mmCIF file of C-alpha atoms and ligand atoms in Angstrom:
data_model
loop_
_atom_site.group_PDB
_atom_site.id
_atom_site.type_symbol
_atom_site.label_atom_id
_atom_site.label_comp_id
_atom_site.label_asym_id
_atom_site.label_seq_id
_atom_site.Cartn_x
_atom_site.Cartn_y
_atom_site.Cartn_z
ATOM 1 C CA MET A 1 -5.871 -25.437 -11.808
ATOM 2 C CA PHE A 2 -2.208 -26.571 -11.411
ATOM 3 C CA GLY A 3 -2.697 -27.592 -8.258
ATOM 4 C CA GLU A 4 -5.214 -30.019 -9.459
ATOM 5 C CA LEU A 5 -3.072 -31.131 -12.243
ATOM 6 C CA LEU A 6 -0.463 -32.091 -9.791
ATOM 7 C CA ALA A 7 -2.903 -33.849 -7.265
ATOM 8 C CA LEU A 8 -4.311 -35.876 -10.436
ATOM 9 C CA GLY A 9 -1.067 -36.990 -11.253
ATOM 10 C CA LYS A 10 -1.583 -36.983 -14.869
ATOM 11 C CA LEU A 11 1.701 -35.203 -16.125
ATOM 12 C CA ARG A 12 2.838 -35.890 -19.133
ATOM 13 C CA SER A 13 6.504 -35.403 -17.834
ATOM 14 C CA PRO A 14 8.410 -35.220 -14.303
ATOM 15 C CA GLU A 15 9.366 -31.699 -15.727
ATOM 16 C CA LYS A 16 5.985 -30.576 -16.236
ATOM 17 C CA GLY A 17 5.524 -31.605 -12.380
ATOM 18 C CA LYS A 18 8.417 -29.343 -11.632
ATOM 19 C CA GLU A 19 7.055 -26.440 -13.909
ATOM 20 C CA TYR A 20 3.616 -26.603 -12.234
ATOM 21 C CA ALA A 21 4.928 -26.560 -8.726
ATOM 22 C CA ASP A 22 6.855 -23.611 -9.486
ATOM 23 C CA ILE A 23 4.107 -21.618 -11.072
ATOM 24 C CA ILE A 24 2.207 -22.421 -7.779
ATOM 25 C CA THR A 25 4.971 -21.252 -5.593
ATOM 26 C CA ARG A 26 5.445 -18.235 -7.808
ATOM 27 C CA GLU A 27 1.472 -17.369 -7.510
ATOM 28 C CA ALA A 28 1.378 -17.964 -3.709
ATOM 29 C CA GLU A 29 4.288 -15.394 -3.178
ATOM 30 C CA ARG A 30 2.770 -12.780 -5.421
ATOM 31 C CA LEU A 31 -0.514 -13.322 -3.581
ATOM 32 C CA THR A 32 0.909 -12.809 -0.329
ATOM 33 C CA HIS A 33 2.485 -9.730 -1.291
ATOM 34 C CA LEU A 34 -0.580 -8.342 -2.933
ATOM 35 C CA ILE A 35 -2.457 -9.021 0.490
ATOM 36 C CA ASP A 36 0.035 -7.481 2.507
ATOM 37 C CA ASN A 37 -0.103 -4.602 0.366
ATOM 38 C CA VAL A 38 -3.983 -4.149 0.453
ATOM 39 C CA LEU A 39 -3.521 -4.908 4.450
ATOM 40 C CA ASP A 40 -1.311 -2.148 4.854
ATOM 41 C CA PHE A 41 -3.215 -0.109 2.728
ATOM 42 C CA SER A 42 -6.456 -0.220 4.402
ATOM 43 C CA ARG A 43 -4.971 -0.039 7.697
ATOM 44 C CA ILE A 44 -3.266 3.210 6.639
ATOM 45 C CA GLU A 45 -6.201 4.625 5.204
ATOM 46 C CA ARG A 46 -8.248 4.067 8.327
ATOM 47 C CA GLY A 47 -5.608 5.950 9.711
ATOM 48 C CA LYS A 48 -5.248 3.145 11.905
ATOM 49 C CA ALA A 49 -1.813 2.127 11.142
ATOM 50 C CA ALA A 50 0.378 2.144 14.045
ATOM 51 C CA TYR A 51 2.959 4.665 12.645
ATOM 52 C CA ASP A 52 5.806 3.919 15.119
ATOM 53 C CA ALA A 53 8.032 6.958 14.777
ATOM 54 C CA LYS A 54 11.356 7.476 16.334
ATOM 55 C CA MET A 55 14.601 8.903 15.880
ATOM 56 C CA SER A 56 16.552 6.883 13.307
ATOM 57 C CA ASP A 57 19.223 6.778 10.893
ATOM 58 C CA LEU A 58 17.726 6.622 7.377
ATOM 59 C CA ALA A 59 20.563 5.460 5.460
ATOM 60 C CA GLU A 60 20.490 2.563 7.722
ATOM 61 C CA VAL A 61 16.782 1.877 7.171
ATOM 62 C CA VAL A 62 17.747 2.162 3.130
ATOM 63 C CA ALA A 63 20.785 -0.410 3.255
ATOM 64 C CA ARG A 64 18.682 -2.910 4.995
ATOM 65 C CA ALA A 65 15.947 -2.803 2.478
ATOM 66 C CA VAL A 66 18.478 -2.895 -0.251
ATOM 67 C CA ASP A 67 19.927 -5.784 1.437
ATOM 68 C CA LEU A 68 16.433 -7.546 1.554
ATOM 69 C CA PHE A 69 16.007 -7.116 -1.943
ATOM 70 C CA ARG A 70 19.022 -8.107 -3.225
ATOM 71 C CA HIS A 71 18.083 -11.787 -4.017
ATOM 72 C CA ARG A 72 15.307 -10.580 -6.381
ATOM 73 C CA ILE A 73 18.179 -8.213 -8.195
ATOM 74 C CA GLU A 74 20.271 -10.842 -8.729
ATOM 75 C CA ARG A 75 17.494 -13.330 -9.895
ATOM 76 C CA GLU A 76 16.334 -10.659 -12.620
ATOM 77 C CA GLY A 77 19.597 -9.935 -13.700
ATOM 78 C CA VAL A 78 19.363 -6.530 -12.984
ATOM 79 C CA THR A 79 22.045 -3.880 -11.554
ATOM 80 C CA LEU A 80 21.711 -1.803 -8.199
ATOM 81 C CA LYS A 81 23.693 0.968 -7.233
ATOM 82 C CA THR A 82 22.953 2.672 -4.006
ATOM 83 C CA ILE A 83 24.722 6.335 -3.152
ATOM 84 C CA LEU A 84 24.002 7.694 0.124
ATOM 85 C CA ASP A 85 25.448 10.941 1.786
ATOM 86 C CA ASP A 86 27.614 10.598 4.810
ATOM 87 C CA HIS A 87 27.112 11.950 7.764
ATOM 88 C CA LEU A 88 22.986 12.070 7.657
ATOM 89 C CA PRO A 89 21.312 13.350 10.819
ATOM 90 C CA GLU A 90 18.891 10.973 12.463
ATOM 91 C CA THR A 91 15.348 11.743 11.860
ATOM 92 C CA LEU A 92 11.685 10.767 13.042
ATOM 93 C CA LEU A 93 10.814 8.027 11.176
ATOM 94 C CA ASP A 94 8.775 4.754 11.095
ATOM 95 C CA GLU A 95 11.350 1.959 9.821
ATOM 96 C CA ASN A 96 8.809 -0.380 8.733
ATOM 97 C CA GLY A 97 6.929 2.343 6.661
ATOM 98 C CA MET A 98 10.092 3.698 4.934
ATOM 99 C CA THR A 99 11.121 0.060 4.120
ATOM 100 C CA LEU A 100 7.760 -0.453 2.423
ATOM 101 C CA VAL A 101 8.193 2.623 0.418
ATOM 102 C CA LEU A 102 11.423 1.389 -0.850
ATOM 103 C CA PHE A 103 10.163 -2.109 -1.782
ATOM 104 C CA ASN A 104 7.559 -0.320 -3.509
ATOM 105 C CA LEU A 105 9.473 1.385 -5.537
ATOM 106 C CA LEU A 106 12.411 -1.040 -6.283
ATOM 107 C CA ASP A 107 9.713 -3.284 -7.203
ATOM 108 C CA ASN A 108 8.550 -0.846 -9.745
ATOM 109 C CA ALA A 109 12.006 -0.421 -10.997
ATOM 110 C CA VAL A 110 12.426 -3.927 -11.502
ATOM 111 C CA LYS A 111 9.316 -4.584 -12.962
ATOM 112 C CA TYR A 112 9.119 -1.485 -15.330
ATOM 113 C CA GLY A 113 13.041 -0.578 -15.898
ATOM 114 C CA GLY A 114 13.108 -3.209 -18.649
ATOM 115 C CA GLU A 115 15.680 -5.706 -19.280
ATOM 116 C CA HIS A 116 19.289 -4.994 -17.705
ATOM 117 C CA ALA A 117 17.691 -1.944 -15.883
ATOM 118 C CA GLU A 118 20.038 -0.040 -14.119
ATOM 119 C CA ILE A 119 18.710 0.931 -10.613
ATOM 120 C CA THR A 120 20.221 3.759 -8.400
ATOM 121 C CA VAL A 121 18.984 4.253 -5.069
ATOM 122 C CA ARG A 122 20.130 7.791 -3.761
ATOM 123 C CA LEU A 123 19.922 9.422 -0.398
ATOM 124 C CA GLN A 124 20.912 12.884 -0.113
ATOM 125 C CA SER A 125 20.840 15.602 2.722
ATOM 126 C CA GLY A 126 19.918 19.468 2.528
ATOM 127 C CA PRO A 127 18.713 21.927 4.403
ATOM 128 C CA GLY A 128 15.820 20.570 6.860
ATOM 129 C CA VAL A 129 15.264 17.715 4.387
ATOM 130 C CA LEU A 130 16.408 14.022 3.343
ATOM 131 C CA ARG A 131 15.768 13.331 -0.119
ATOM 132 C CA LEU A 132 15.530 9.692 -1.358
ATOM 133 C CA SER A 133 15.266 8.802 -4.979
ATOM 134 C CA VAL A 134 14.797 5.628 -6.915
ATOM 135 C CA THR A 135 15.667 5.377 -10.317
ATOM 136 C CA ASP A 136 15.666 3.527 -13.244
ATOM 137 C CA ASN A 137 16.651 3.829 -17.095
ATOM 138 C CA GLY A 138 13.685 2.039 -18.266
ATOM 139 C CA PRO A 139 11.123 3.571 -20.910
ATOM 140 C CA GLY A 140 9.566 6.134 -18.183
ATOM 141 C CA ILE A 141 6.156 7.377 -17.766
ATOM 142 C CA GLN A 142 4.266 9.426 -20.323
ATOM 143 C CA ARG A 143 3.576 13.125 -19.424
ATOM 144 C CA ASP A 144 0.061 12.931 -19.097
ATOM 145 C CA GLU A 145 0.196 10.088 -17.101
ATOM 146 C CA GLN A 146 2.610 11.330 -14.510
ATOM 147 C CA ARG A 147 0.155 13.013 -12.317
ATOM 148 C CA ARG A 148 -2.026 9.641 -11.787
ATOM 149 C CA ILE A 149 0.307 7.255 -11.101
ATOM 150 C CA PHE A 150 0.047 8.165 -7.185
ATOM 151 C CA GLU A 151 -3.656 7.430 -7.440
ATOM 152 C CA ARG A 152 -5.028 4.515 -5.822
ATOM 153 C CA PHE A 153 -5.514 1.267 -8.708
ATOM 154 C CA TYR A 154 -3.774 3.656 -11.290
ATOM 155 C CA ARG A 155 -1.633 1.752 -13.992
ATOM 156 C CA THR A 156 -0.552 3.230 -16.693
ATOM 157 C CA ARG A 157 -1.487 1.937 -20.361
ATOM 158 C CA ALA A 158 1.992 0.770 -21.031
ATOM 159 C CA ALA A 159 1.914 -1.342 -17.958
ATOM 160 C CA ARG A 160 -1.595 -2.250 -18.189
ATOM 161 C CA GLY A 161 -0.666 -4.172 -21.347
ATOM 162 C CA LYS A 162 2.795 -5.520 -20.625
ATOM 163 C CA HIS A 163 2.754 -6.322 -17.030
ATOM 164 C CA ALA A 164 -0.199 -8.001 -15.978
ATOM 165 C CA ARG A 165 1.057 -8.134 -12.342
ATOM 166 C CA GLY A 166 -0.016 -5.269 -10.319
ATOM 167 C CA SER A 167 -2.790 -3.554 -8.487
ATOM 168 C CA GLY A 168 -1.977 0.247 -8.737
ATOM 169 C CA ILE A 169 -1.677 0.296 -4.975
ATOM 170 C CA GLY A 170 1.870 0.710 -4.328
ATOM 171 C CA LEU A 171 2.338 4.181 -5.251
ATOM 172 C CA SER A 172 -0.724 5.303 -3.516
ATOM 173 C CA LEU A 173 0.938 3.828 -0.402
ATOM 174 C CA VAL A 174 4.420 5.670 -1.176
ATOM 175 C CA LYS A 175 2.646 8.616 -1.186
ATOM 176 C CA HIS A 176 0.210 7.846 1.860
ATOM 177 C CA ILE A 177 3.826 7.213 3.822
ATOM 178 C CA ALA A 178 5.782 9.836 2.504
ATOM 179 C CA GLU A 179 2.944 12.618 3.420
ATOM 180 C CA ALA A 180 2.677 10.944 7.030
ATOM 181 C CA HIS A 181 6.533 11.836 7.487
ATOM 182 C CA GLY A 182 5.835 15.466 6.335
ATOM 183 C CA GLY A 183 7.070 15.019 3.105
ATOM 184 C CA ARG A 184 5.851 14.539 -0.370
ATOM 185 C CA VAL A 185 6.568 12.253 -3.325
ATOM 186 C CA THR A 186 7.187 13.253 -6.857
ATOM 187 C CA VAL A 187 7.961 11.837 -10.007
ATOM 188 C CA ASP A 188 10.596 12.768 -12.850
ATOM 189 C CA SER A 189 10.409 10.930 -16.083
ATOM 190 C CA GLU A 190 10.794 11.978 -19.735
ATOM 191 C CA PRO A 191 9.932 9.127 -22.059
ATOM 192 C CA GLY A 192 12.574 8.114 -24.399
ATOM 193 C CA ARG A 193 15.464 9.655 -21.877
ATOM 194 C CA GLY A 194 15.965 6.233 -20.492
ATOM 195 C CA ARG A 195 17.441 3.843 -22.946
ATOM 196 C CA HIS A 196 15.319 1.043 -23.332
ATOM 197 C CA LEU A 197 12.441 2.750 -25.285
ATOM 198 C CA HIS A 198 14.360 3.055 -28.785
ATOM 199 C CA GLY A 199 17.008 0.266 -27.796
ATOM 200 C CA ASP A 200 19.544 3.633 -28.341
ATOM 201 C CA HIS A 201 22.656 3.003 -26.374
ATOM 202 C CA THR A 202 24.360 6.365 -27.787
ATOM 203 C CA GLY A 203 25.622 8.057 -24.963
ATOM 204 C CA ALA A 204 23.375 11.025 -25.004
ATOM 205 C CA ARG A 205 20.173 8.764 -23.933
ATOM 206 C CA ARG A 206 21.807 7.069 -21.282
ATOM 207 C CA ARG A 207 20.329 9.041 -18.804
ATOM 208 C CA PRO A 208 17.839 7.871 -16.218
ATOM 209 C CA GLY A 209 14.600 7.517 -17.394
HETATM 210 N N1 ADP B 301 9.848 3.013 -12.926
HETATM 211 C C1 ADP B 301 8.453 2.879 -13.472
HETATM 212 N N2 ADP B 301 9.010 3.022 -14.703
HETATM 213 C C2 ADP B 301 7.941 2.961 -15.363
HETATM 214 N N3 ADP B 301 6.138 2.744 -14.838
HETATM 215 C C3 ADP B 301 6.248 3.037 -13.397
HETATM 216 C C4 ADP B 301 7.273 3.026 -12.621
HETATM 217 N N4 ADP B 301 7.127 2.918 -11.498
HETATM 218 C C5 ADP B 301 5.605 2.900 -11.741
HETATM 219 N N5 ADP B 301 4.978 3.069 -12.782
HETATM 220 C C6 ADP B 301 3.540 3.383 -13.626
HETATM 221 O O1 ADP B 301 2.874 3.726 -12.282
HETATM 222 C C7 ADP B 301 1.712 3.004 -12.049
HETATM 223 C C8 ADP B 301 1.614 2.761 -10.834
HETATM 224 O O2 ADP B 301 2.518 1.910 -9.546
HETATM 225 P P1 ADP B 301 2.050 1.366 -8.947
HETATM 226 O O3 ADP B 301 0.868 1.778 -7.488
HETATM 227 O O4 ADP B 301 3.311 0.479 -7.986
HETATM 228 O O5 ADP B 301 1.143 -0.036 -8.823
HETATM 229 P P2 ADP B 301 1.296 -1.263 -9.824
HETATM 230 O O6 ADP B 301 0.578 -2.547 -8.879
HETATM 231 O O7 ADP B 301 1.111 -1.793 -11.374
HETATM 232 O O8 ADP B 301 3.215 -1.562 -9.725
HETATM 233 C C9 ADP B 301 2.504 1.354 -12.389
HETATM 234 O O9 ADP B 301 1.285 0.263 -12.887
HETATM 235 C C10 ADP B 301 3.068 1.718 -13.854
HETATM 236 O O10 ADP B 301 2.025 2.316 -14.718
HETATM 237 MG MG1 MG B 302 4.219 -1.157 -7.632
#
């Protein structure tokens, strides 16, 4: 529709032209992203995802993914902190897969973390495990919905209402990739713990949601 309006030259002002062009660009980006996700997903589901596992440094993969995400962070006015344990052992992993995991989790943190969200990416090592977490201090996820968010196409009631953008595929991809690495994915959220639900800025509540 906006493309047609532009082509017809029926613009009330030059600003309108720019506005339409911006909408077209944004929507094209969104569709590209969606298509990429669907393609990755169908490949992975058919077991055709050529997981290319090799010994790598997950901290480096995380740092690179976060860097690629940085322009989005700046644009959205959220803050991002990265905490990486020192001297993490190398592990067998698929770098593209892990990058996709991070993109999806970061995208969710920005999308659902609310205005001025504070996002933390943390990578810790324990005996025989590496633990990667992405935390935001937004409204969180209701208890009864937590076990469903990793299901294909599932979106919470809050997300369906407020954020039209999204297909509910991201987290099922994340789960699939985590399991393909011999790991698992979990959610830890207490609605109201973040500061955005009640707009409560007292220290007590300013913990990650
Ligand atoms: N950081 C978050 N805070 C609150 N809700 C979240 C968060 N991340 C995911 N969700 C919920 O989980 C649902 C599934 O996530 P995902 O599969 O990535 O789908 P979407 O296409 O909506 O991003 C989202 O629709 C949203 O309801
Ligand atoms: Mg998502």
